[in-house]
Coordinates of C-alpha atoms in Angstrom, one line a residue:
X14 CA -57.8 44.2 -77.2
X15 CA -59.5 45.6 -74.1
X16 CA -57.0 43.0 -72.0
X17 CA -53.7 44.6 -74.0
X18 CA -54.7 48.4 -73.7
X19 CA -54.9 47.8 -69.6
X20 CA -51.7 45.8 -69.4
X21 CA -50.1 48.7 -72.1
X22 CA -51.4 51.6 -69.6
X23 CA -50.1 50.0 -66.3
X24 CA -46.9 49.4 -68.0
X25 CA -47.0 53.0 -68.9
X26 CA -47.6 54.2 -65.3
X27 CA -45.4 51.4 -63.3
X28 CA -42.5 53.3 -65.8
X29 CA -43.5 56.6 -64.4
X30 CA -44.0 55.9 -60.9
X31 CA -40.8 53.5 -60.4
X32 CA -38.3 55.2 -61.7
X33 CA -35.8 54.9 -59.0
X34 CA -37.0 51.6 -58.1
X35 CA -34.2 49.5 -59.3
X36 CA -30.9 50.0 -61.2
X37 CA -29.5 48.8 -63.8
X38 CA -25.0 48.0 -64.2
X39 CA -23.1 46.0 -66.3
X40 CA -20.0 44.2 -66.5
X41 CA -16.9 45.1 -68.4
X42 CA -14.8 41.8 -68.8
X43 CA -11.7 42.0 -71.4
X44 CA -10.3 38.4 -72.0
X45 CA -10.3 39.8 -75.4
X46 CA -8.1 41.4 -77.8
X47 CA -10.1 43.8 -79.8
X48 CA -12.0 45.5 -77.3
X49 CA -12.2 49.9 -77.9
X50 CA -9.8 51.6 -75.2
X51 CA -11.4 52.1 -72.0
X52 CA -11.5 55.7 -72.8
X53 CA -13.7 55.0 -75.0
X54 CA -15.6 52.4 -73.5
X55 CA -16.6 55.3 -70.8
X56 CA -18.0 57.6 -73.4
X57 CA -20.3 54.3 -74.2
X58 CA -21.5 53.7 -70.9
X59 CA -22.5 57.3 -70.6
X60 CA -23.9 57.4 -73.9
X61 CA -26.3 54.2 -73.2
X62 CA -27.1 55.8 -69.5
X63 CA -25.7 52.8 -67.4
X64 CA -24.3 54.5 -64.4
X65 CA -23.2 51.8 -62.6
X66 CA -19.9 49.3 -63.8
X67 CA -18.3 46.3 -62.4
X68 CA -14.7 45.3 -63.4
X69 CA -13.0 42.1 -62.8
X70 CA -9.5 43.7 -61.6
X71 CA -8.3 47.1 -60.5
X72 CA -6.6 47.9 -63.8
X73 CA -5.0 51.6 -63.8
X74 CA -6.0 52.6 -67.2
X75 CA -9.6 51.5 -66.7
X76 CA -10.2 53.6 -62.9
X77 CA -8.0 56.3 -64.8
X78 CA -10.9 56.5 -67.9
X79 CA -14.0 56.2 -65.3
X80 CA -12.3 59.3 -63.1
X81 CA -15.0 62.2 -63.1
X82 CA -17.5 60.4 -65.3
X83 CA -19.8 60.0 -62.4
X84 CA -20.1 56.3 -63.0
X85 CA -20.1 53.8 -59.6
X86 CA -17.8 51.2 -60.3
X87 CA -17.2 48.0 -58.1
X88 CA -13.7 47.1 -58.6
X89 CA -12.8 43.1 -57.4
X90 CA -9.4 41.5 -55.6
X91 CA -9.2 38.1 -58.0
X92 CA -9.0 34.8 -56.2
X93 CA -5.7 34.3 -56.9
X94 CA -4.8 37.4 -54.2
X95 CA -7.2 36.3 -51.7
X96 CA -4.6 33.9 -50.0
X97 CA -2.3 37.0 -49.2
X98 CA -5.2 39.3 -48.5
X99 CA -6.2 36.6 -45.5
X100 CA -2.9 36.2 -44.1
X101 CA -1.2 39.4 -44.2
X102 CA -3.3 42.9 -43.2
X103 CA 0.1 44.8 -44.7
X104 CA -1.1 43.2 -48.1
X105 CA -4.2 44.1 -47.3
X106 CA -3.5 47.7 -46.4
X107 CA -1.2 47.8 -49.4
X108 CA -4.1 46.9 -51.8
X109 CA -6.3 49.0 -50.5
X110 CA -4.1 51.9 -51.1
X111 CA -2.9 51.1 -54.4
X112 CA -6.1 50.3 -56.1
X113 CA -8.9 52.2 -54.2
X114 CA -7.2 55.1 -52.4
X115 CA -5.0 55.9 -55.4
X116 CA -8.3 56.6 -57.1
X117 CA -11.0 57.4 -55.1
X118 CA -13.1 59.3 -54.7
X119 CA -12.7 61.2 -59.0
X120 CA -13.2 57.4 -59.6
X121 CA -16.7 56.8 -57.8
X122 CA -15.3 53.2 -56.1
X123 CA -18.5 52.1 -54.0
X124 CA -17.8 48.6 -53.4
X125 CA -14.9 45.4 -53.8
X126 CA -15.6 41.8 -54.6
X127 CA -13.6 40.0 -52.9
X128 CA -13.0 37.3 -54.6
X129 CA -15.9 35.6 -57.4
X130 CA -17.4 32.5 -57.1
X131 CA -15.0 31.7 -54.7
X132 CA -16.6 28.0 -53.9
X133 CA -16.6 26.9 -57.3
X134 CA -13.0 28.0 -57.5
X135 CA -10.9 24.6 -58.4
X136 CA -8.0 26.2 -56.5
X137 CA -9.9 25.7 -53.1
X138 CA -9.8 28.9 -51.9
X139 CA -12.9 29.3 -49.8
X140 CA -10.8 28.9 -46.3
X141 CA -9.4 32.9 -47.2
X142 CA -12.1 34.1 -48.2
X143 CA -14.0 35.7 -45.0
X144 CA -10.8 36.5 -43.4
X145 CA -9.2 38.4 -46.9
X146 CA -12.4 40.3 -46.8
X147 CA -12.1 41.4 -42.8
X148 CA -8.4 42.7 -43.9
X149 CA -10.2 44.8 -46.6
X150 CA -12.5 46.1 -44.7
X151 CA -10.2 46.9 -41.8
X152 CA -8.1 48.9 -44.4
X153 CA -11.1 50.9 -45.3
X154 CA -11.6 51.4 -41.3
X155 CA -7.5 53.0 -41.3
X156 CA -8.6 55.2 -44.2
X157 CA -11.9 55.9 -43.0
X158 CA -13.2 55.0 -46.3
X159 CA -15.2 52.0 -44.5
X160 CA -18.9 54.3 -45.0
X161 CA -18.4 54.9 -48.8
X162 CA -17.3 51.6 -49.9
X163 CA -19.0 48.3 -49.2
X164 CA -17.0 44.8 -49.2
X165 CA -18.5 41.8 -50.6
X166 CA -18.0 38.6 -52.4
X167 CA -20.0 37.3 -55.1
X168 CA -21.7 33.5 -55.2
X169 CA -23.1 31.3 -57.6
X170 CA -26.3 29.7 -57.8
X171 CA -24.0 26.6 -56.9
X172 CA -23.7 27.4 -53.1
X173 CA -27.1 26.3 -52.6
X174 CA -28.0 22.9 -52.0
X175 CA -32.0 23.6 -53.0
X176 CA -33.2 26.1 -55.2
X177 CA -36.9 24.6 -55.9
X178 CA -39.4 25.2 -54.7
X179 CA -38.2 28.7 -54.1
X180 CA -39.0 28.5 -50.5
X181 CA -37.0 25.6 -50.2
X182 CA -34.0 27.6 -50.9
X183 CA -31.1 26.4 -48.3
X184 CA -27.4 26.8 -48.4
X185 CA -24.8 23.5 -49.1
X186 CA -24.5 22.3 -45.8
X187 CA -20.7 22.2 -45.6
X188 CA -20.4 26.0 -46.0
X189 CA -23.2 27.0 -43.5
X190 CA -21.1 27.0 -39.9
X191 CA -17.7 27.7 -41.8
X192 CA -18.6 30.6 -44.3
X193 CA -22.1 32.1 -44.6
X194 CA -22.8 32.5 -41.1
X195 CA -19.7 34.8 -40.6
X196 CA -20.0 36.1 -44.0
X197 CA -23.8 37.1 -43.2
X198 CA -22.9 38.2 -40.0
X199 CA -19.6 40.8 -41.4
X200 CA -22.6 42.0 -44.2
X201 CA -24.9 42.9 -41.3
X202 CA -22.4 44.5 -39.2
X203 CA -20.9 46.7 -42.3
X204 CA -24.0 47.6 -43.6
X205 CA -23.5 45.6 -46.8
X206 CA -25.3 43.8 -49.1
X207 CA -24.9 39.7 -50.2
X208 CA -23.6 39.8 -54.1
X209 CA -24.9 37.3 -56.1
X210 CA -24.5 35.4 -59.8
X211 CA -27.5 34.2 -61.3
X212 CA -28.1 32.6 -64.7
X213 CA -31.9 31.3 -65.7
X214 CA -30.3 30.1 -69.0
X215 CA -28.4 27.6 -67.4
X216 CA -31.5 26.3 -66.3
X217 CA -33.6 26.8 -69.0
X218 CA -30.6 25.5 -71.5
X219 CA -30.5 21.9 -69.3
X220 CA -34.3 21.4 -68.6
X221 CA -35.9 23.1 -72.1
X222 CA -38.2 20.4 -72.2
X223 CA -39.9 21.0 -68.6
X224 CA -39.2 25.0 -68.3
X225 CA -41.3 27.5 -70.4
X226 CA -39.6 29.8 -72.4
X227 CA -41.7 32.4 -71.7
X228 CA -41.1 31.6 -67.8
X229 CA -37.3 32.4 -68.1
X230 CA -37.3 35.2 -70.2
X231 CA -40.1 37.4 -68.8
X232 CA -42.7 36.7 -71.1
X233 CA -46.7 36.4 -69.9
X234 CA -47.1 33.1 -68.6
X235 CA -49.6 31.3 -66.3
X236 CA -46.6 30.8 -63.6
X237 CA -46.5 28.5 -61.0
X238 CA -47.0 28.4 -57.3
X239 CA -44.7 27.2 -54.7
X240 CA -46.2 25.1 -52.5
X241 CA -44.3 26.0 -49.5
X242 CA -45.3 29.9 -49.6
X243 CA -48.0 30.0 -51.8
X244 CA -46.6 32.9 -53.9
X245 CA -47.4 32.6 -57.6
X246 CA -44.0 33.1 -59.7
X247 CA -44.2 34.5 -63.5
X248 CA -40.3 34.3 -64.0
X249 CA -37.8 32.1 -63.2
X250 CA -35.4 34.9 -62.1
X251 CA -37.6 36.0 -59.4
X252 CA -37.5 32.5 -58.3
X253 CA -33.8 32.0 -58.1
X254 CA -33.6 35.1 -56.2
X255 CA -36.1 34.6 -53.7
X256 CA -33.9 31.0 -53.2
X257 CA -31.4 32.9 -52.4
X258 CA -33.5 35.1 -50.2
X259 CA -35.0 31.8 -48.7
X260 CA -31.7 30.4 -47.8
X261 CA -30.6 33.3 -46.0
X262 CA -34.3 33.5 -43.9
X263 CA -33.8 30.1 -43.0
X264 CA -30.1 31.3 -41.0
X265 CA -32.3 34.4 -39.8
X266 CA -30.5 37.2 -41.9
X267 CA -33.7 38.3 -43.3
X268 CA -32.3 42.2 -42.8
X269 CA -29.4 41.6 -45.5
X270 CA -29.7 43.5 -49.2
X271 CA -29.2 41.8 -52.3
X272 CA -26.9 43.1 -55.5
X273 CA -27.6 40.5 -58.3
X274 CA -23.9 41.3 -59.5
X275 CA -24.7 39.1 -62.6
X276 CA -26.9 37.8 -64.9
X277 CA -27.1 37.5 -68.8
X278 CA -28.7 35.5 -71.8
X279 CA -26.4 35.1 -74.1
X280 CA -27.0 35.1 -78.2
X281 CA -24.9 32.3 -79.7
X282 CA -24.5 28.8 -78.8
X283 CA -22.7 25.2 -79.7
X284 CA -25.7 23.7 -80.9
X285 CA -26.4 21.8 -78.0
X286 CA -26.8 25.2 -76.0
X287 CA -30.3 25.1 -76.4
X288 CA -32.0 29.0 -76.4
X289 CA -29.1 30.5 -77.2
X290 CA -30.1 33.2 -80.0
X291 CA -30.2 36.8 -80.5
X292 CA -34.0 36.7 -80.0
X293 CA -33.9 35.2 -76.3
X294 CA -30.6 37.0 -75.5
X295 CA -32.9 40.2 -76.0
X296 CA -36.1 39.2 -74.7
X297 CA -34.6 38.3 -71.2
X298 CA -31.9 41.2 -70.8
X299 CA -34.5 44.2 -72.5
X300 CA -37.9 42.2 -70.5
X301 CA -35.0 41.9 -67.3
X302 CA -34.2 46.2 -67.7
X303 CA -38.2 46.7 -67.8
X304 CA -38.8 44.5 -64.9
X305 CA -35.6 46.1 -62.8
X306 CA -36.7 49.7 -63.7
X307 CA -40.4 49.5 -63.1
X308 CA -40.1 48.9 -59.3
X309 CA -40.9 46.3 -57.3
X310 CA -39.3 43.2 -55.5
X311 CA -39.3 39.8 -55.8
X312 CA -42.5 37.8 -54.6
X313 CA -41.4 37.0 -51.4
X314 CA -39.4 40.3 -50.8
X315 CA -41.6 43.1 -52.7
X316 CA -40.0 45.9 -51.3
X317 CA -36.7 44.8 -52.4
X318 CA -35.5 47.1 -55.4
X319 CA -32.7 45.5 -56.9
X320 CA -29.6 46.8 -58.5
X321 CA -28.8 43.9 -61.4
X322 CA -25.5 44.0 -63.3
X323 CA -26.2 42.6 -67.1
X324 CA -23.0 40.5 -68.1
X325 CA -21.3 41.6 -70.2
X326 CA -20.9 44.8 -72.1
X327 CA -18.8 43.2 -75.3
X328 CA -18.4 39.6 -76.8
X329 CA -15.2 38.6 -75.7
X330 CA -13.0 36.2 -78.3
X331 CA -10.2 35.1 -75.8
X332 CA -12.6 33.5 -73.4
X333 CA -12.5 29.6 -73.1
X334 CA -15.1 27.0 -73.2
X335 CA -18.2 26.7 -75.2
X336 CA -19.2 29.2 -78.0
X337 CA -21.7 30.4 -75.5
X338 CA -18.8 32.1 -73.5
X339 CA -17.8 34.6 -76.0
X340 CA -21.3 35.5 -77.1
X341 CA -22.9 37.2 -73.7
X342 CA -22.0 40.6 -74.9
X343 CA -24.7 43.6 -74.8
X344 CA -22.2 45.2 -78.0
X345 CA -19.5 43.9 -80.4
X346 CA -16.0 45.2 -79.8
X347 CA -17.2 47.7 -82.3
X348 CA -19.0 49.4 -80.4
X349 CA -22.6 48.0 -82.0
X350 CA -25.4 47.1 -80.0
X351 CA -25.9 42.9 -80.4
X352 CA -29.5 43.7 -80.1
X353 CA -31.9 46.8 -79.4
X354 CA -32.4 47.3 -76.0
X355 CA -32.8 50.4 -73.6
X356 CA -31.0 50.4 -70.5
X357 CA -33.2 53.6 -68.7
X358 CA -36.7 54.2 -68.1
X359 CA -36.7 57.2 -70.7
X360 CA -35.9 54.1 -73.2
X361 CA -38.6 52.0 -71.6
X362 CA -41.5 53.9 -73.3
X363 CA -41.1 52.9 -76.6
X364 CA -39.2 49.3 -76.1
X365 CA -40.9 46.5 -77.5
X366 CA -40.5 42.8 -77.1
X367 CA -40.0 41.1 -79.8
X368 CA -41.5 37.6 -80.3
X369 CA -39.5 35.3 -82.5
X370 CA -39.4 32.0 -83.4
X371 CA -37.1 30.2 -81.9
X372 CA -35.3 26.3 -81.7
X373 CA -35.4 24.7 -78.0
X374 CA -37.4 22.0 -76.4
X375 CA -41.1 21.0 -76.1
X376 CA -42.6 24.3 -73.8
X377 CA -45.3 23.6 -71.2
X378 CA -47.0 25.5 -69.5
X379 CA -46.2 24.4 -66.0
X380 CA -42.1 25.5 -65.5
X381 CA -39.6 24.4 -63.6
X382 CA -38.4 26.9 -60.5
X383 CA -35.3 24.8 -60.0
X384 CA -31.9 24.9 -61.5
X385 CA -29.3 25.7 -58.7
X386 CA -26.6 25.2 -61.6
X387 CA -26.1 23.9 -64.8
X388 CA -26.7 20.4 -65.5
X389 CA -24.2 18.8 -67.9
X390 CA -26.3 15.9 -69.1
X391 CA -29.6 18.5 -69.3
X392 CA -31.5 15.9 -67.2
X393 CA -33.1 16.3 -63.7
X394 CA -34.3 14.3 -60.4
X395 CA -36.0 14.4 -58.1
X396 CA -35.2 14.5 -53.9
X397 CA -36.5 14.4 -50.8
X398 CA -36.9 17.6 -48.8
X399 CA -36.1 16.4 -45.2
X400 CA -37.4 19.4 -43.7
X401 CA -40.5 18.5 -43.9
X402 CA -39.7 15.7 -41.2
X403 CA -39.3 11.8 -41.1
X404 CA -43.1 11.4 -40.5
X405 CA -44.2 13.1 -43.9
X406 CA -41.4 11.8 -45.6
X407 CA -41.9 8.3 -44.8
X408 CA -45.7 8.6 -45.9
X409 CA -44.2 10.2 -48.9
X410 CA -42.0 6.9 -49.6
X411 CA -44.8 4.7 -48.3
X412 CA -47.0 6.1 -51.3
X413 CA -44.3 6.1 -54.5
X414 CA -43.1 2.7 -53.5
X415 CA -46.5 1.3 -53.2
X416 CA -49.9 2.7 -55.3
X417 CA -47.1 4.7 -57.2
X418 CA -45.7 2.2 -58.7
X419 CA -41.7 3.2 -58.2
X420 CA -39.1 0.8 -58.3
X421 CA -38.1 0.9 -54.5
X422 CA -36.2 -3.0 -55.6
X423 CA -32.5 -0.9 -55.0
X424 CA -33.5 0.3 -51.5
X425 CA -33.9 -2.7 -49.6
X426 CA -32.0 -4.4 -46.9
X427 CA -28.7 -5.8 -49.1
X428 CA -29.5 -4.6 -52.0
X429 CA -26.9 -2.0 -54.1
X430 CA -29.2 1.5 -52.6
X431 CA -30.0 0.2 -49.1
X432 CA -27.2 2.0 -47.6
X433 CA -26.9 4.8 -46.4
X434 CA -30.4 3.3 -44.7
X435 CA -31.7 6.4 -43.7
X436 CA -35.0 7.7 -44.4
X437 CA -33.9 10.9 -47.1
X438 CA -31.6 8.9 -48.7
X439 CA -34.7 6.2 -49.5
X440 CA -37.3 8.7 -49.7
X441 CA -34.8 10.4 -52.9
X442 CA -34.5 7.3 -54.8
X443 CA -38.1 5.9 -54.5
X444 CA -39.4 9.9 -55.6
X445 CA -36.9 10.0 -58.2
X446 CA -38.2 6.4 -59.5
X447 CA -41.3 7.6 -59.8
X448 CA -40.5 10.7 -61.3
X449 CA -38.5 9.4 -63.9
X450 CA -41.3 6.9 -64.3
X451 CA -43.7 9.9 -65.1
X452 CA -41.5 11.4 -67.9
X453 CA -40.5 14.2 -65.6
X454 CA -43.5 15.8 -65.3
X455 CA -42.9 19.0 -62.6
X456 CA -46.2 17.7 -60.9
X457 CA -44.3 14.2 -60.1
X458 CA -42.1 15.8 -58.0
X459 CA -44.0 17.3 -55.4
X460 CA -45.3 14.8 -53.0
X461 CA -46.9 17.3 -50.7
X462 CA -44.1 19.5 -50.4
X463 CA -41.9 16.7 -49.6
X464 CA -39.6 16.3 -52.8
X465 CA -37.9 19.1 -55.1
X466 CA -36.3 18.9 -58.5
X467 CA -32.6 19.3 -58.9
X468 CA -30.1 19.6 -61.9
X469 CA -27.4 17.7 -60.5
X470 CA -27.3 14.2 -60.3
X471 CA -27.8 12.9 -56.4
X472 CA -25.4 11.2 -54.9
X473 CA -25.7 8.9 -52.0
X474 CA -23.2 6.4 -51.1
X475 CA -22.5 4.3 -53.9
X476 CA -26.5 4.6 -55.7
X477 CA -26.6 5.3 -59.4
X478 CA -29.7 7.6 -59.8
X479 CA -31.7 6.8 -62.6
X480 CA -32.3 9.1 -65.1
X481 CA -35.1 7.7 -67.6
X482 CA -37.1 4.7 -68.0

């Protein structure tokens, strides 16, 4: 009792002293067709207190409806544009004037997505991306709008190659030299801030059986300690973020802001979208609002307040894919919350969590960090972390193939995993043997620091990883 009064009265006066500490958006989507009218949709926004809103398009009667409502919107130039955006700066200019100028400033535009999860885009359109977002900018710079309104482009979780342990967060290779070193270096020079996507129900919903569900949505927890920082993490979305945060230290752009431009839980499922529910769907987004507004950064970047935009504000029916996709909605087209949650730190004093009962996996106490994207057979592996160096690594592979037991048969000279023969590509399989061997246990991926888990299966060469024994 003693224990729940203290934690009850530093709640009360992290609410009071953080109020300004974070800030909370949210993203109106309309691939549906019984959504209110966008007037309408502004008098709900103001009447829940969310001042910020990002759109997916410029459309006229939605800027029109946010004019003088003192809501910030970011506004976003689909993929599908970014090819003319890149090549011509009269397109460029053209947009710029049509969809921001048009508007601005009655309609509080402060920033454009260029693009959205532009590397996971199947029309391969991550060539135009940083040059469609220079054009932009330099049309700001003509209008001398280029101090008001920030340019950006969002990324997925799927642009890293690591994600666990947190401080083993790096970027995919191919995009390093190509796109995030120039796209890092325009967001330094423009004073902007690194947009990203970032879903801990993927995770949780493909690894239910290793990753706590009190871990991923907010709840108390013993959390777990990277071994490469020694930070303690309570919540798998600080984790993912200080990835993120990881991967950009490791290029040396430890100066560049964060806008987490979306994140969401959402409350129905395919029965094989494990967590999906009304309960978890308002545990993370209501325990996510308290954790935003009460101040605060992540554990390896305390003093970074984050703005977080919760997708989405309705349930939209038109949207493809799994039953999942239609269900991440804060309110039903009629305008009825999903679920109770405040969205303000006046609402914050007398929101509750509420603990239900709900279907999923076995829950340990030990979580997963990892979880880069989601896995579509809900297994993991395990891989070798090769910067910890050849030396440690081949200690590492030394030890599974020999006390611990993994089948290392695959990996020698002619057999079907020898090639590539280099020393990660060995090191992966052996650890993964071994921690398939050990029922996926989080602890039988470690190795000293030398091996992480991952969601997506590894591929070297022509190897089959195994994924059970």
């Amino acid at each position: 009792m003693e224990r729940s009064f203290i934690f009850y009265l530093l709640l009360l006066l992290c609410i009071f002293s953080f109020a300004d500490a974070g800030s909370i958006g949210v993203n109106y989507g309309r691939i549906a067709n019984n959504l209110p009218s966008a007037v309408k949709v502004v008098q709900l926004l103001k009447s829940q207190g969310l001042g910020r809103v990002k759109v997916f398009d410029t459309d006229p009667a939605v800027l029109r409806a946010l004019s003088g409502s003192g809501i910030k919107v970011t506004v976003d130039l689909p993929n599908e544009l970014l090819y003319s955006a890149a090549k011509r700066m009269s397109f460029a200019f053209s947009w710029v004037q049509r969809n921001v100028v048009a508007y601005y400033p009655s309609t509080q535009i402060e920033a454009i997505a260029v693009g959205n999860e532009v590397f996971v885009d199947p029309h391969n359109t991550t060539k135009f991306l940083i040059p469609a977002m220079k054009n932009i900018h330099q049309a700001l710079v003509k209008l001398n709008l280029h101090s008001a309104i920030k340019i950006s482009s969002p990324i997925a979780l799927s642009a890293l190659q690591s994600s666990y342990p947190s401080s083993a967060g790096a970027f995919r290779p191919e995009f390093i030299e190509p796109v995030f070193k120039p796209m890092l270096d325009f967001l330094r020079e423009t004073g902007s801030y690194l947009m990203v996507n970032a879903y801990p129900f993927f995770a949780y919903e493909s690894n239910s059986d290793v990753i706590s569900l009190d871990y991923a949505l907010f709840r108390e927890n013993p959390g777990v300690v990277d071994p490469g920082n020694g930070l303690r993490y309570f919540n798998l979305f600080d984790a993912q973020i200080d990835a993120v945060f990881a991967a950009m230290s490791a290029l040396k752009y430890d100066d560049i802001r964060m806008v987490v431009t979306e994140t969401g839980w959402p409350s129905k499922g395919d029965e094989n979208e494990i967590g999906a529910t009304i309960q978890n769907a308002a545990a993370y987004n209501g325990n996510l609002v308290r954790r935003i507004l009460t101040g605060g950064g992540t554990p390896l970047r305390p003093k970074a307040d984050l703005t977080v935009y919760l997708f989405a504000l309705f349930n939209e029916d038109e949207k493809n894919g799994p039953t999942s996709e239609r269900n991440y909605g804060l309110f039903y087209p009629n305008e009825q919350k999903v679920y109770n949650i405040p969205f303000t730190v006046e609402g914050l004093k007398d929101y509750k969590d509420s603990r239900s009962s709900v279907s999923g996996g076995q829950q340990v106490t030990t979580p997963v960090v990892g979880g880069v994207s989601k896995s579509t057979t809900g297994n993991t592996w395990c891989m070798a972390n090769q910067d910890v160096g050849k030396e440690k690594l081949q200690a590492a592979l030394d030890y599974a193939c020999g006390e611990g037991g993994a089948d290392c048969r695959s990996i020698q000279p002619g057999a079907t995993c020898y090639d590539p023969n280099t020393i990660e590509a060995h090191a992966s399989y052996a650890f993964n043997s071994y921690y398939q061997k050990k029922g996926r246990d989080i602890g039988a991926c470690y190795f000293g620091g030398a091996a992480y888990v991952v969601t997506q299966v590894p591929k070297y060469g022509q190897c089959e990883f195994p994924t059970g024994y």
